[in-house]
């Protein structure tokens, strides 16, 4: 089985360790990974801001980059949602790229989706002797429906203590450009999210999107908290080494 890695802008620029962790897991599961170097952003920032013409130009590069891939997997529910939900719409009047968009939609997966639906391995033999709580990212939860896949991967980890997070599905306030356009509201939302995370007594908060975790981690650090914010690939990769 082969998969092309779509690393996303946030992981590429700020959290390359998340990409490394995902590749480590996939390769241990027998997946042959490649990395098309011509890939760029999925276009979500422009899309969310209403600049659809600019989004198309960015998206075309991504479509060409992955046109020969067997599967495409990313450590981001948000970016995969942008592809699956909006690419068929923004290219509806462009037959050439609409075909490529539909092909990418059919083979693009968020990491936990890919593990559940394609690799079909949900017990990685990991051990993680810590208290963990899960923040359910908006797009991954509401549009991709990955929370059951996340819980299955986490519940199969030995010695982990999973602690439910109050209002886990409430937005953390990041929302891409939302946090830039509405900083006061965004700050209030992440304050509430971090309050509930600290309330759990967890050692680690995990999620499937580094945008959310970057926002949450920033607030945790500002408050002097020692709670670690780990992408689920980092948590699993670390657990597979214990």
PDB file of C-alpha atoms in Angstrom:
ATOM      1  CA  UNK A   1       0.000   0.000   0.000  1.00  0.00           C
ATOM      2  CA  UNK A   2       1.282   3.459  -0.919  1.00  0.00           C
ATOM      3  CA  UNK A   3       0.384   6.874   0.465  1.00  0.00           C
ATOM      4  CA  UNK A   4       1.507  10.384  -0.361  1.00  0.00           C
ATOM      5  CA  UNK A   5       2.022  12.684   2.605  1.00  0.00           C
ATOM      6  CA  UNK A   6       0.185  16.030   2.536  1.00  0.00           C
ATOM      7  CA  UNK A   7       1.968  17.819   5.340  1.00  0.00           C
ATOM      8  CA  UNK A   8      -0.147  21.047   5.559  1.00  0.00           C
ATOM      9  CA  UNK A   9       1.232  24.570   6.102  1.00  0.00           C
ATOM     10  CA  UNK A  10       1.120  24.598   9.913  1.00  0.00           C
ATOM     11  CA  UNK A  11       2.953  21.293  10.277  1.00  0.00           C
ATOM     12  CA  UNK A  12       5.443  22.168   7.556  1.00  0.00           C
ATOM     13  CA  UNK A  13       6.318  25.529   9.091  1.00  0.00           C
ATOM     14  CA  UNK A  14       5.880  24.957  12.840  1.00  0.00           C
ATOM     15  CA  UNK A  15       5.468  21.256  13.678  1.00  0.00           C
ATOM     16  CA  UNK A  16       7.507  19.067  11.293  1.00  0.00           C
ATOM     17  CA  UNK A  17       7.730  16.525  14.136  1.00  0.00           C
ATOM     18  CA  UNK A  18       4.039  15.773  13.550  1.00  0.00           C
ATOM     19  CA  UNK A  19       4.785  14.783   9.967  1.00  0.00           C
ATOM     20  CA  UNK A  20       7.717  12.655  11.098  1.00  0.00           C
ATOM     21  CA  UNK A  21       5.527  10.909  13.674  1.00  0.00           C
ATOM     22  CA  UNK A  22       2.836  10.186  11.094  1.00  0.00           C
ATOM     23  CA  UNK A  23       5.359   8.722   8.653  1.00  0.00           C
ATOM     24  CA  UNK A  24       6.892   6.583  11.425  1.00  0.00           C
ATOM     25  CA  UNK A  25       3.483   5.108  12.247  1.00  0.00           C
ATOM     26  CA  UNK A  26       2.468   4.512   8.644  1.00  0.00           C
ATOM     27  CA  UNK A  27       5.757   2.853   7.744  1.00  0.00           C
ATOM     28  CA  UNK A  28       5.548   0.572  10.793  1.00  0.00           C
ATOM     29  CA  UNK A  29       2.108  -0.433   9.510  1.00  0.00           C
ATOM     30  CA  UNK A  30       3.569  -1.352   6.126  1.00  0.00           C
ATOM     31  CA  UNK A  31       2.548   1.785   4.229  1.00  0.00           C
ATOM     32  CA  UNK A  32       5.083   3.008   1.670  1.00  0.00           C
ATOM     33  CA  UNK A  33       5.167   6.816   1.948  1.00  0.00           C
ATOM     34  CA  UNK A  34       6.254   9.449  -0.545  1.00  0.00           C
ATOM     35  CA  UNK A  35       6.293  13.238  -0.404  1.00  0.00           C
ATOM     36  CA  UNK A  36       5.470  15.153  -3.609  1.00  0.00           C
ATOM     37  CA  UNK A  37       7.630  18.248  -3.181  1.00  0.00           C
ATOM     38  CA  UNK A  38       5.524  20.440  -5.454  1.00  0.00           C
ATOM     39  CA  UNK A  39       2.638  20.401  -2.919  1.00  0.00           C
ATOM     40  CA  UNK A  40       1.519  23.705  -1.395  1.00  0.00           C
ATOM     41  CA  UNK A  41      -1.239  24.966   0.898  1.00  0.00           C
ATOM     42  CA  UNK A  42      -4.749  23.577   0.329  1.00  0.00           C
ATOM     43  CA  UNK A  43      -5.952  27.172  -0.018  1.00  0.00           C
ATOM     44  CA  UNK A  44      -8.094  27.202   3.099  1.00  0.00           C
ATOM     45  CA  UNK A  45      -7.006  30.665   4.368  1.00  0.00           C
ATOM     46  CA  UNK A  46      -8.047  32.264   1.076  1.00  0.00           C
ATOM     47  CA  UNK A  47     -11.175  30.122   0.917  1.00  0.00           C
ATOM     48  CA  UNK A  48     -12.285  31.114   4.424  1.00  0.00           C
ATOM     49  CA  UNK A  49     -11.691  34.771   3.599  1.00  0.00           C
ATOM     50  CA  UNK A  50     -13.802  34.660   0.456  1.00  0.00           C
ATOM     51  CA  UNK A  51     -11.007  34.896  -2.115  1.00  0.00           C
ATOM     52  CA  UNK A  52     -12.165  31.960  -4.216  1.00  0.00           C
ATOM     53  CA  UNK A  53     -10.222  32.945  -7.367  1.00  0.00           C
ATOM     54  CA  UNK A  54      -6.983  32.896  -5.367  1.00  0.00           C
ATOM     55  CA  UNK A  55      -8.042  29.612  -3.762  1.00  0.00           C
ATOM     56  CA  UNK A  56      -8.413  28.001  -7.188  1.00  0.00           C
ATOM     57  CA  UNK A  57      -4.861  28.905  -8.200  1.00  0.00           C
ATOM     58  CA  UNK A  58      -3.423  27.411  -4.995  1.00  0.00           C
ATOM     59  CA  UNK A  59      -5.654  24.361  -5.220  1.00  0.00           C
ATOM     60  CA  UNK A  60      -4.616  23.660  -8.819  1.00  0.00           C
ATOM     61  CA  UNK A  61      -1.026  23.217  -7.662  1.00  0.00           C
ATOM     62  CA  UNK A  62      -2.139  20.756  -5.006  1.00  0.00           C
ATOM     63  CA  UNK A  63      -4.284  18.833  -7.487  1.00  0.00           C
ATOM     64  CA  UNK A  64      -1.367  18.483  -9.902  1.00  0.00           C
ATOM     65  CA  UNK A  65       0.963  17.424  -7.069  1.00  0.00           C
ATOM     66  CA  UNK A  66      -1.222  14.490  -6.024  1.00  0.00           C
ATOM     67  CA  UNK A  67      -2.751  13.456  -9.364  1.00  0.00           C
ATOM     68  CA  UNK A  68      -0.718  10.235  -9.523  1.00  0.00           C
ATOM     69  CA  UNK A  69      -0.980   9.314  -5.824  1.00  0.00           C
ATOM     70  CA  UNK A  70      -2.685   6.121  -4.706  1.00  0.00           C
ATOM     71  CA  UNK A  71      -3.785   7.634  -1.375  1.00  0.00           C
ATOM     72  CA  UNK A  72      -3.198  11.056   0.189  1.00  0.00           C
ATOM     73  CA  UNK A  73      -3.042  11.359   3.978  1.00  0.00           C
ATOM     74  CA  UNK A  74      -2.681  14.457   6.148  1.00  0.00           C
ATOM     75  CA  UNK A  75      -2.406  15.143   9.909  1.00  0.00           C
ATOM     76  CA  UNK A  76      -5.278  17.604   9.643  1.00  0.00           C
ATOM     77  CA  UNK A  77      -9.026  17.226   9.601  1.00  0.00           C
ATOM     78  CA  UNK A  78      -9.388  20.881   8.681  1.00  0.00           C
ATOM     79  CA  UNK A  79      -7.331  20.754   5.483  1.00  0.00           C
ATOM     80  CA  UNK A  80      -8.867  17.466   4.349  1.00  0.00           C
ATOM     81  CA  UNK A  81     -12.299  18.975   4.929  1.00  0.00           C
ATOM     82  CA  UNK A  82     -11.394  21.946   2.734  1.00  0.00           C
ATOM     83  CA  UNK A  83     -10.515  19.529  -0.070  1.00  0.00           C
ATOM     84  CA  UNK A  84     -13.500  17.237   0.306  1.00  0.00           C
ATOM     85  CA  UNK A  85     -16.177  19.868   0.932  1.00  0.00           C
ATOM     86  CA  UNK A  86     -15.088  22.767  -1.255  1.00  0.00           C
ATOM     87  CA  UNK A  87     -12.880  21.649  -4.144  1.00  0.00           C
ATOM     88  CA  UNK A  88     -15.835  20.183  -6.105  1.00  0.00           C
ATOM     89  CA  UNK A  89     -17.629  23.506  -5.638  1.00  0.00           C
ATOM     90  CA  UNK A  90     -14.849  25.902  -6.572  1.00  0.00           C
ATOM     91  CA  UNK A  91     -14.069  23.892  -9.732  1.00  0.00           C
ATOM     92  CA  UNK A  92     -17.657  23.168 -10.763  1.00  0.00           C
ATOM     93  CA  UNK A  93     -17.238  25.233 -13.960  1.00  0.00           C
ATOM     94  CA  UNK A  94     -13.779  23.876 -14.860  1.00  0.00           C
ATOM     95  CA  UNK A  95     -14.153  20.324 -16.255  1.00  0.00           C
ATOM     96  CA  UNK A  96     -10.410  19.573 -16.312  1.00  0.00           C
ATOM     97  CA  UNK A  97      -9.782  20.482 -12.682  1.00  0.00           C
ATOM     98  CA  UNK A  98     -13.180  19.257 -11.504  1.00  0.00           C
ATOM     99  CA  UNK A  99     -12.108  15.769 -12.582  1.00  0.00           C
ATOM    100  CA  UNK A 100      -8.834  16.095 -10.668  1.00  0.00           C
ATOM    101  CA  UNK A 101     -10.706  17.495  -7.662  1.00  0.00           C
ATOM    102  CA  UNK A 102     -13.107  14.557  -7.563  1.00  0.00           C
ATOM    103  CA  UNK A 103     -10.196  12.134  -7.838  1.00  0.00           C
ATOM    104  CA  UNK A 104      -8.413  13.817  -4.918  1.00  0.00           C
ATOM    105  CA  UNK A 105     -11.597  13.851  -2.839  1.00  0.00           C
ATOM    106  CA  UNK A 106     -11.924  10.077  -3.291  1.00  0.00           C
ATOM    107  CA  UNK A 107      -8.387   9.313  -2.112  1.00  0.00           C
ATOM    108  CA  UNK A 108      -7.691  12.005   0.516  1.00  0.00           C
ATOM    109  CA  UNK A 109      -7.845  11.089   4.217  1.00  0.00           C
ATOM    110  CA  UNK A 110      -7.251  12.631   7.608  1.00  0.00           C
ATOM    111  CA  UNK A 111      -4.781  10.396   9.508  1.00  0.00           C
ATOM    112  CA  UNK A 112      -7.244   8.590  11.826  1.00  0.00           C
ATOM    113  CA  UNK A 113      -9.648   8.119   8.891  1.00  0.00           C
ATOM    114  CA  UNK A 114      -6.849   6.539   6.903  1.00  0.00           C
ATOM    115  CA  UNK A 115      -5.876   4.188   9.736  1.00  0.00           C
ATOM    116  CA  UNK A 116      -9.478   3.072  10.206  1.00  0.00           C
ATOM    117  CA  UNK A 117     -10.790   2.948   6.634  1.00  0.00           C
ATOM    118  CA  UNK A 118      -7.713   1.989   4.585  1.00  0.00           C
ATOM    119  CA  UNK A 119      -4.917   0.566   6.756  1.00  0.00           C
ATOM    120  CA  UNK A 120      -7.497  -1.077   9.027  1.00  0.00           C
ATOM    121  CA  UNK A 121      -5.149  -1.147  12.021  1.00  0.00           C
ATOM    122  CA  UNK A 122      -6.405   0.539  15.183  1.00  0.00           C
ATOM    123  CA  UNK A 123      -4.263  -1.202  17.799  1.00  0.00           C
ATOM    124  CA  UNK A 124      -0.676  -0.071  17.327  1.00  0.00           C
ATOM    125  CA  UNK A 125       0.687  -1.860  20.369  1.00  0.00           C
ATOM    126  CA  UNK A 126       1.396   1.476  22.002  1.00  0.00           C
ATOM    127  CA  UNK A 127       1.744   2.159  25.728  1.00  0.00           C
ATOM    128  CA  UNK A 128       1.175   5.636  27.165  1.00  0.00           C
ATOM    129  CA  UNK A 129       0.997   5.758  30.981  1.00  0.00           C
ATOM    130  CA  UNK A 130      -0.466   9.247  31.258  1.00  0.00           C
ATOM    131  CA  UNK A 131      -3.787  10.994  31.742  1.00  0.00           C
ATOM    132  CA  UNK A 132      -5.074  12.195  28.374  1.00  0.00           C
ATOM    133  CA  UNK A 133      -8.016  14.302  27.292  1.00  0.00           C
ATOM    134  CA  UNK A 134      -9.250  14.869  23.737  1.00  0.00           C
ATOM    135  CA  UNK A 135     -10.276  18.141  22.092  1.00  0.00           C
ATOM    136  CA  UNK A 136     -12.667  17.367  19.205  1.00  0.00           C
ATOM    137  CA  UNK A 137     -11.702  19.791  16.427  1.00  0.00           C
ATOM    138  CA  UNK A 138     -14.626  21.421  14.575  1.00  0.00           C
ATOM    139  CA  UNK A 139     -14.085  20.309  10.975  1.00  0.00           C
ATOM    140  CA  UNK A 140     -12.766  16.849  11.826  1.00  0.00           C
ATOM    141  CA  UNK A 141     -15.723  16.215  14.112  1.00  0.00           C
ATOM    142  CA  UNK A 142     -18.655  17.859  12.377  1.00  0.00           C
ATOM    143  CA  UNK A 143     -17.762  17.317   8.723  1.00  0.00           C
ATOM    144  CA  UNK A 144     -15.434  14.283   8.684  1.00  0.00           C
ATOM    145  CA  UNK A 145     -16.872  12.463  11.694  1.00  0.00           C
ATOM    146  CA  UNK A 146     -13.517  11.142  12.880  1.00  0.00           C
ATOM    147  CA  UNK A 147     -14.116  11.162  16.657  1.00  0.00           C
ATOM    148  CA  UNK A 148     -15.026   7.423  16.767  1.00  0.00           C
ATOM    149  CA  UNK A 149     -11.751   6.644  14.960  1.00  0.00           C
ATOM    150  CA  UNK A 150      -9.782   8.775  17.420  1.00  0.00           C
ATOM    151  CA  UNK A 151     -11.410   7.140  20.432  1.00  0.00           C
ATOM    152  CA  UNK A 152     -10.755   3.673  19.026  1.00  0.00           C
ATOM    153  CA  UNK A 153      -7.052   4.422  18.494  1.00  0.00           C
ATOM    154  CA  UNK A 154      -6.732   5.943  21.961  1.00  0.00           C
ATOM    155  CA  UNK A 155      -8.702   3.249  23.781  1.00  0.00           C
ATOM    156  CA  UNK A 156      -6.411   0.539  22.370  1.00  0.00           C
ATOM    157  CA  UNK A 157      -3.352   2.129  24.022  1.00  0.00           C
ATOM    158  CA  UNK A 158      -2.119   0.289  27.110  1.00  0.00           C
ATOM    159  CA  UNK A 159      -1.987   2.070  30.497  1.00  0.00           C
ATOM    160  CA  UNK A 160      -3.560   5.286  29.161  1.00  0.00           C
ATOM    161  CA  UNK A 161      -6.160   7.038  31.309  1.00  0.00           C
ATOM    162  CA  UNK A 162      -8.656   8.804  29.071  1.00  0.00           C
ATOM    163  CA  UNK A 163     -10.512  11.644  30.751  1.00  0.00           C
ATOM    164  CA  UNK A 164     -13.599  13.145  29.061  1.00  0.00           C
ATOM    165  CA  UNK A 165     -13.324  16.863  28.309  1.00  0.00           C
ATOM    166  CA  UNK A 166     -16.306  19.052  29.186  1.00  0.00           C
ATOM    167  CA  UNK A 167     -17.714  20.589  25.983  1.00  0.00           C
ATOM    168  CA  UNK A 168     -15.025  18.736  23.998  1.00  0.00           C
ATOM    169  CA  UNK A 169     -16.723  19.642  20.699  1.00  0.00           C
ATOM    170  CA  UNK A 170     -16.796  23.382  21.382  1.00  0.00           C
ATOM    171  CA  UNK A 171     -14.448  25.371  19.131  1.00  0.00           C
ATOM    172  CA  UNK A 172     -11.106  26.378  20.679  1.00  0.00           C
ATOM    173  CA  UNK A 173     -11.362  29.796  19.032  1.00  0.00           C
ATOM    174  CA  UNK A 174      -8.641  29.294  16.438  1.00  0.00           C
ATOM    175  CA  UNK A 175     -10.750  28.861  13.295  1.00  0.00           C
ATOM    176  CA  UNK A 176      -7.925  29.921  11.000  1.00  0.00           C
ATOM    177  CA  UNK A 177      -8.648  33.491   9.978  1.00  0.00           C
ATOM    178  CA  UNK A 178     -11.354  33.792  12.677  1.00  0.00           C
ATOM    179  CA  UNK A 179      -8.680  34.211  15.357  1.00  0.00           C
ATOM    180  CA  UNK A 180      -7.207  37.080  13.310  1.00  0.00           C
ATOM    181  CA  UNK A 181     -10.499  38.775  12.509  1.00  0.00           C
ATOM    182  CA  UNK A 182     -12.077  38.342  15.948  1.00  0.00           C
ATOM    183  CA  UNK A 183      -9.162  38.190  18.414  1.00  0.00           C
ATOM    184  CA  UNK A 184     -11.208  39.182  21.490  1.00  0.00           C
ATOM    185  CA  UNK A 185     -13.836  36.504  20.889  1.00  0.00           C
ATOM    186  CA  UNK A 186     -11.161  33.964  19.977  1.00  0.00           C
ATOM    187  CA  UNK A 187      -9.278  34.666  23.195  1.00  0.00           C
ATOM    188  CA  UNK A 188     -12.409  34.191  25.286  1.00  0.00           C
ATOM    189  CA  UNK A 189     -13.089  30.871  23.551  1.00  0.00           C
ATOM    190  CA  UNK A 190      -9.597  29.479  24.132  1.00  0.00           C
ATOM    191  CA  UNK A 191      -9.742  30.656  27.743  1.00  0.00           C
ATOM    192  CA  UNK A 192     -12.855  28.538  28.253  1.00  0.00           C
ATOM    193  CA  UNK A 193     -11.294  25.576  26.416  1.00  0.00           C
ATOM    194  CA  UNK A 194      -8.144  25.694  28.543  1.00  0.00           C
ATOM    195  CA  UNK A 195     -10.193  26.055  31.733  1.00  0.00           C
ATOM    196  CA  UNK A 196     -11.941  22.763  30.990  1.00  0.00           C
ATOM    197  CA  UNK A 197      -8.677  21.061  29.940  1.00  0.00           C
ATOM    198  CA  UNK A 198      -7.030  22.022  33.241  1.00  0.00           C
ATOM    199  CA  UNK A 199     -10.171  20.899  35.054  1.00  0.00           C
ATOM    200  CA  UNK A 200      -9.581  17.307  33.835  1.00  0.00           C
ATOM    201  CA  UNK A 201      -6.209  17.015  35.577  1.00  0.00           C
ATOM    202  CA  UNK A 202      -4.793  15.529  32.377  1.00  0.00           C
ATOM    203  CA  UNK A 203      -1.077  15.400  31.577  1.00  0.00           C
ATOM    204  CA  UNK A 204      -1.752  15.662  27.840  1.00  0.00           C
ATOM    205  CA  UNK A 205      -4.385  17.192  25.579  1.00  0.00           C
ATOM    206  CA  UNK A 206      -4.571  15.683  22.115  1.00  0.00           C
ATOM    207  CA  UNK A 207      -6.400  16.472  18.875  1.00  0.00           C
ATOM    208  CA  UNK A 208      -6.137  15.819  15.132  1.00  0.00           C
ATOM    209  CA  UNK A 209      -5.398  19.416  14.083  1.00  0.00           C
ATOM    210  CA  UNK A 210      -2.274  21.395  14.934  1.00  0.00           C
ATOM    211  CA  UNK A 211      -4.112  24.682  14.371  1.00  0.00           C
ATOM    212  CA  UNK A 212      -6.258  23.931  17.430  1.00  0.00           C
ATOM    213  CA  UNK A 213      -3.332  22.572  19.420  1.00  0.00           C
ATOM    214  CA  UNK A 214      -1.144  25.572  18.589  1.00  0.00           C
ATOM    215  CA  UNK A 215      -3.869  27.854  19.914  1.00  0.00           C
ATOM    216  CA  UNK A 216      -4.466  25.739  23.027  1.00  0.00           C
ATOM    217  CA  UNK A 217      -0.753  25.183  23.687  1.00  0.00           C
ATOM    218  CA  UNK A 218      -0.090  28.924  23.488  1.00  0.00           C
ATOM    219  CA  UNK A 219      -2.709  29.641  26.121  1.00  0.00           C
ATOM    220  CA  UNK A 220      -1.525  26.775  28.354  1.00  0.00           C
ATOM    221  CA  UNK A 221       2.051  28.072  28.249  1.00  0.00           C
ATOM    222  CA  UNK A 222       0.927  31.630  28.944  1.00  0.00           C
ATOM    223  CA  UNK A 223      -0.788  30.348  32.085  1.00  0.00           C
ATOM    224  CA  UNK A 224       2.305  28.391  33.115  1.00  0.00           C
ATOM    225  CA  UNK A 225       0.606  25.017  32.713  1.00  0.00           C
ATOM    226  CA  UNK A 226       2.729  21.891  32.249  1.00  0.00           C
ATOM    227  CA  UNK A 227       0.011  20.093  30.252  1.00  0.00           C
ATOM    228  CA  UNK A 228       1.472  18.910  26.946  1.00  0.00           C
ATOM    229  CA  UNK A 229      -0.413  19.502  23.691  1.00  0.00           C
ATOM    230  CA  UNK A 230       0.299  16.569  21.376  1.00  0.00           C
ATOM    231  CA  UNK A 231      -1.118  15.699  17.982  1.00  0.00           C
ATOM    232  CA  UNK A 232      -2.500  12.167  18.051  1.00  0.00           C
ATOM    233  CA  UNK A 233       0.320  11.011  15.749  1.00  0.00           C
ATOM    234  CA  UNK A 234       2.900  12.273  18.277  1.00  0.00           C
ATOM    235  CA  UNK A 235       1.091  10.551  21.138  1.00  0.00           C
ATOM    236  CA  UNK A 236       0.883   7.238  19.249  1.00  0.00           C
ATOM    237  CA  UNK A 237       4.461   7.431  17.965  1.00  0.00           C
ATOM    238  CA  UNK A 238       5.766   8.154  21.464  1.00  0.00           C
ATOM    239  CA  UNK A 239       3.641   5.331  22.851  1.00  0.00           C
ATOM    240  CA  UNK A 240       4.959   2.877  20.271  1.00  0.00           C
ATOM    241  CA  UNK A 241       8.501   3.573  21.506  1.00  0.00           C
ATOM    242  CA  UNK A 242       7.809   2.921  25.215  1.00  0.00           C
TER     243      UNK A 242
END
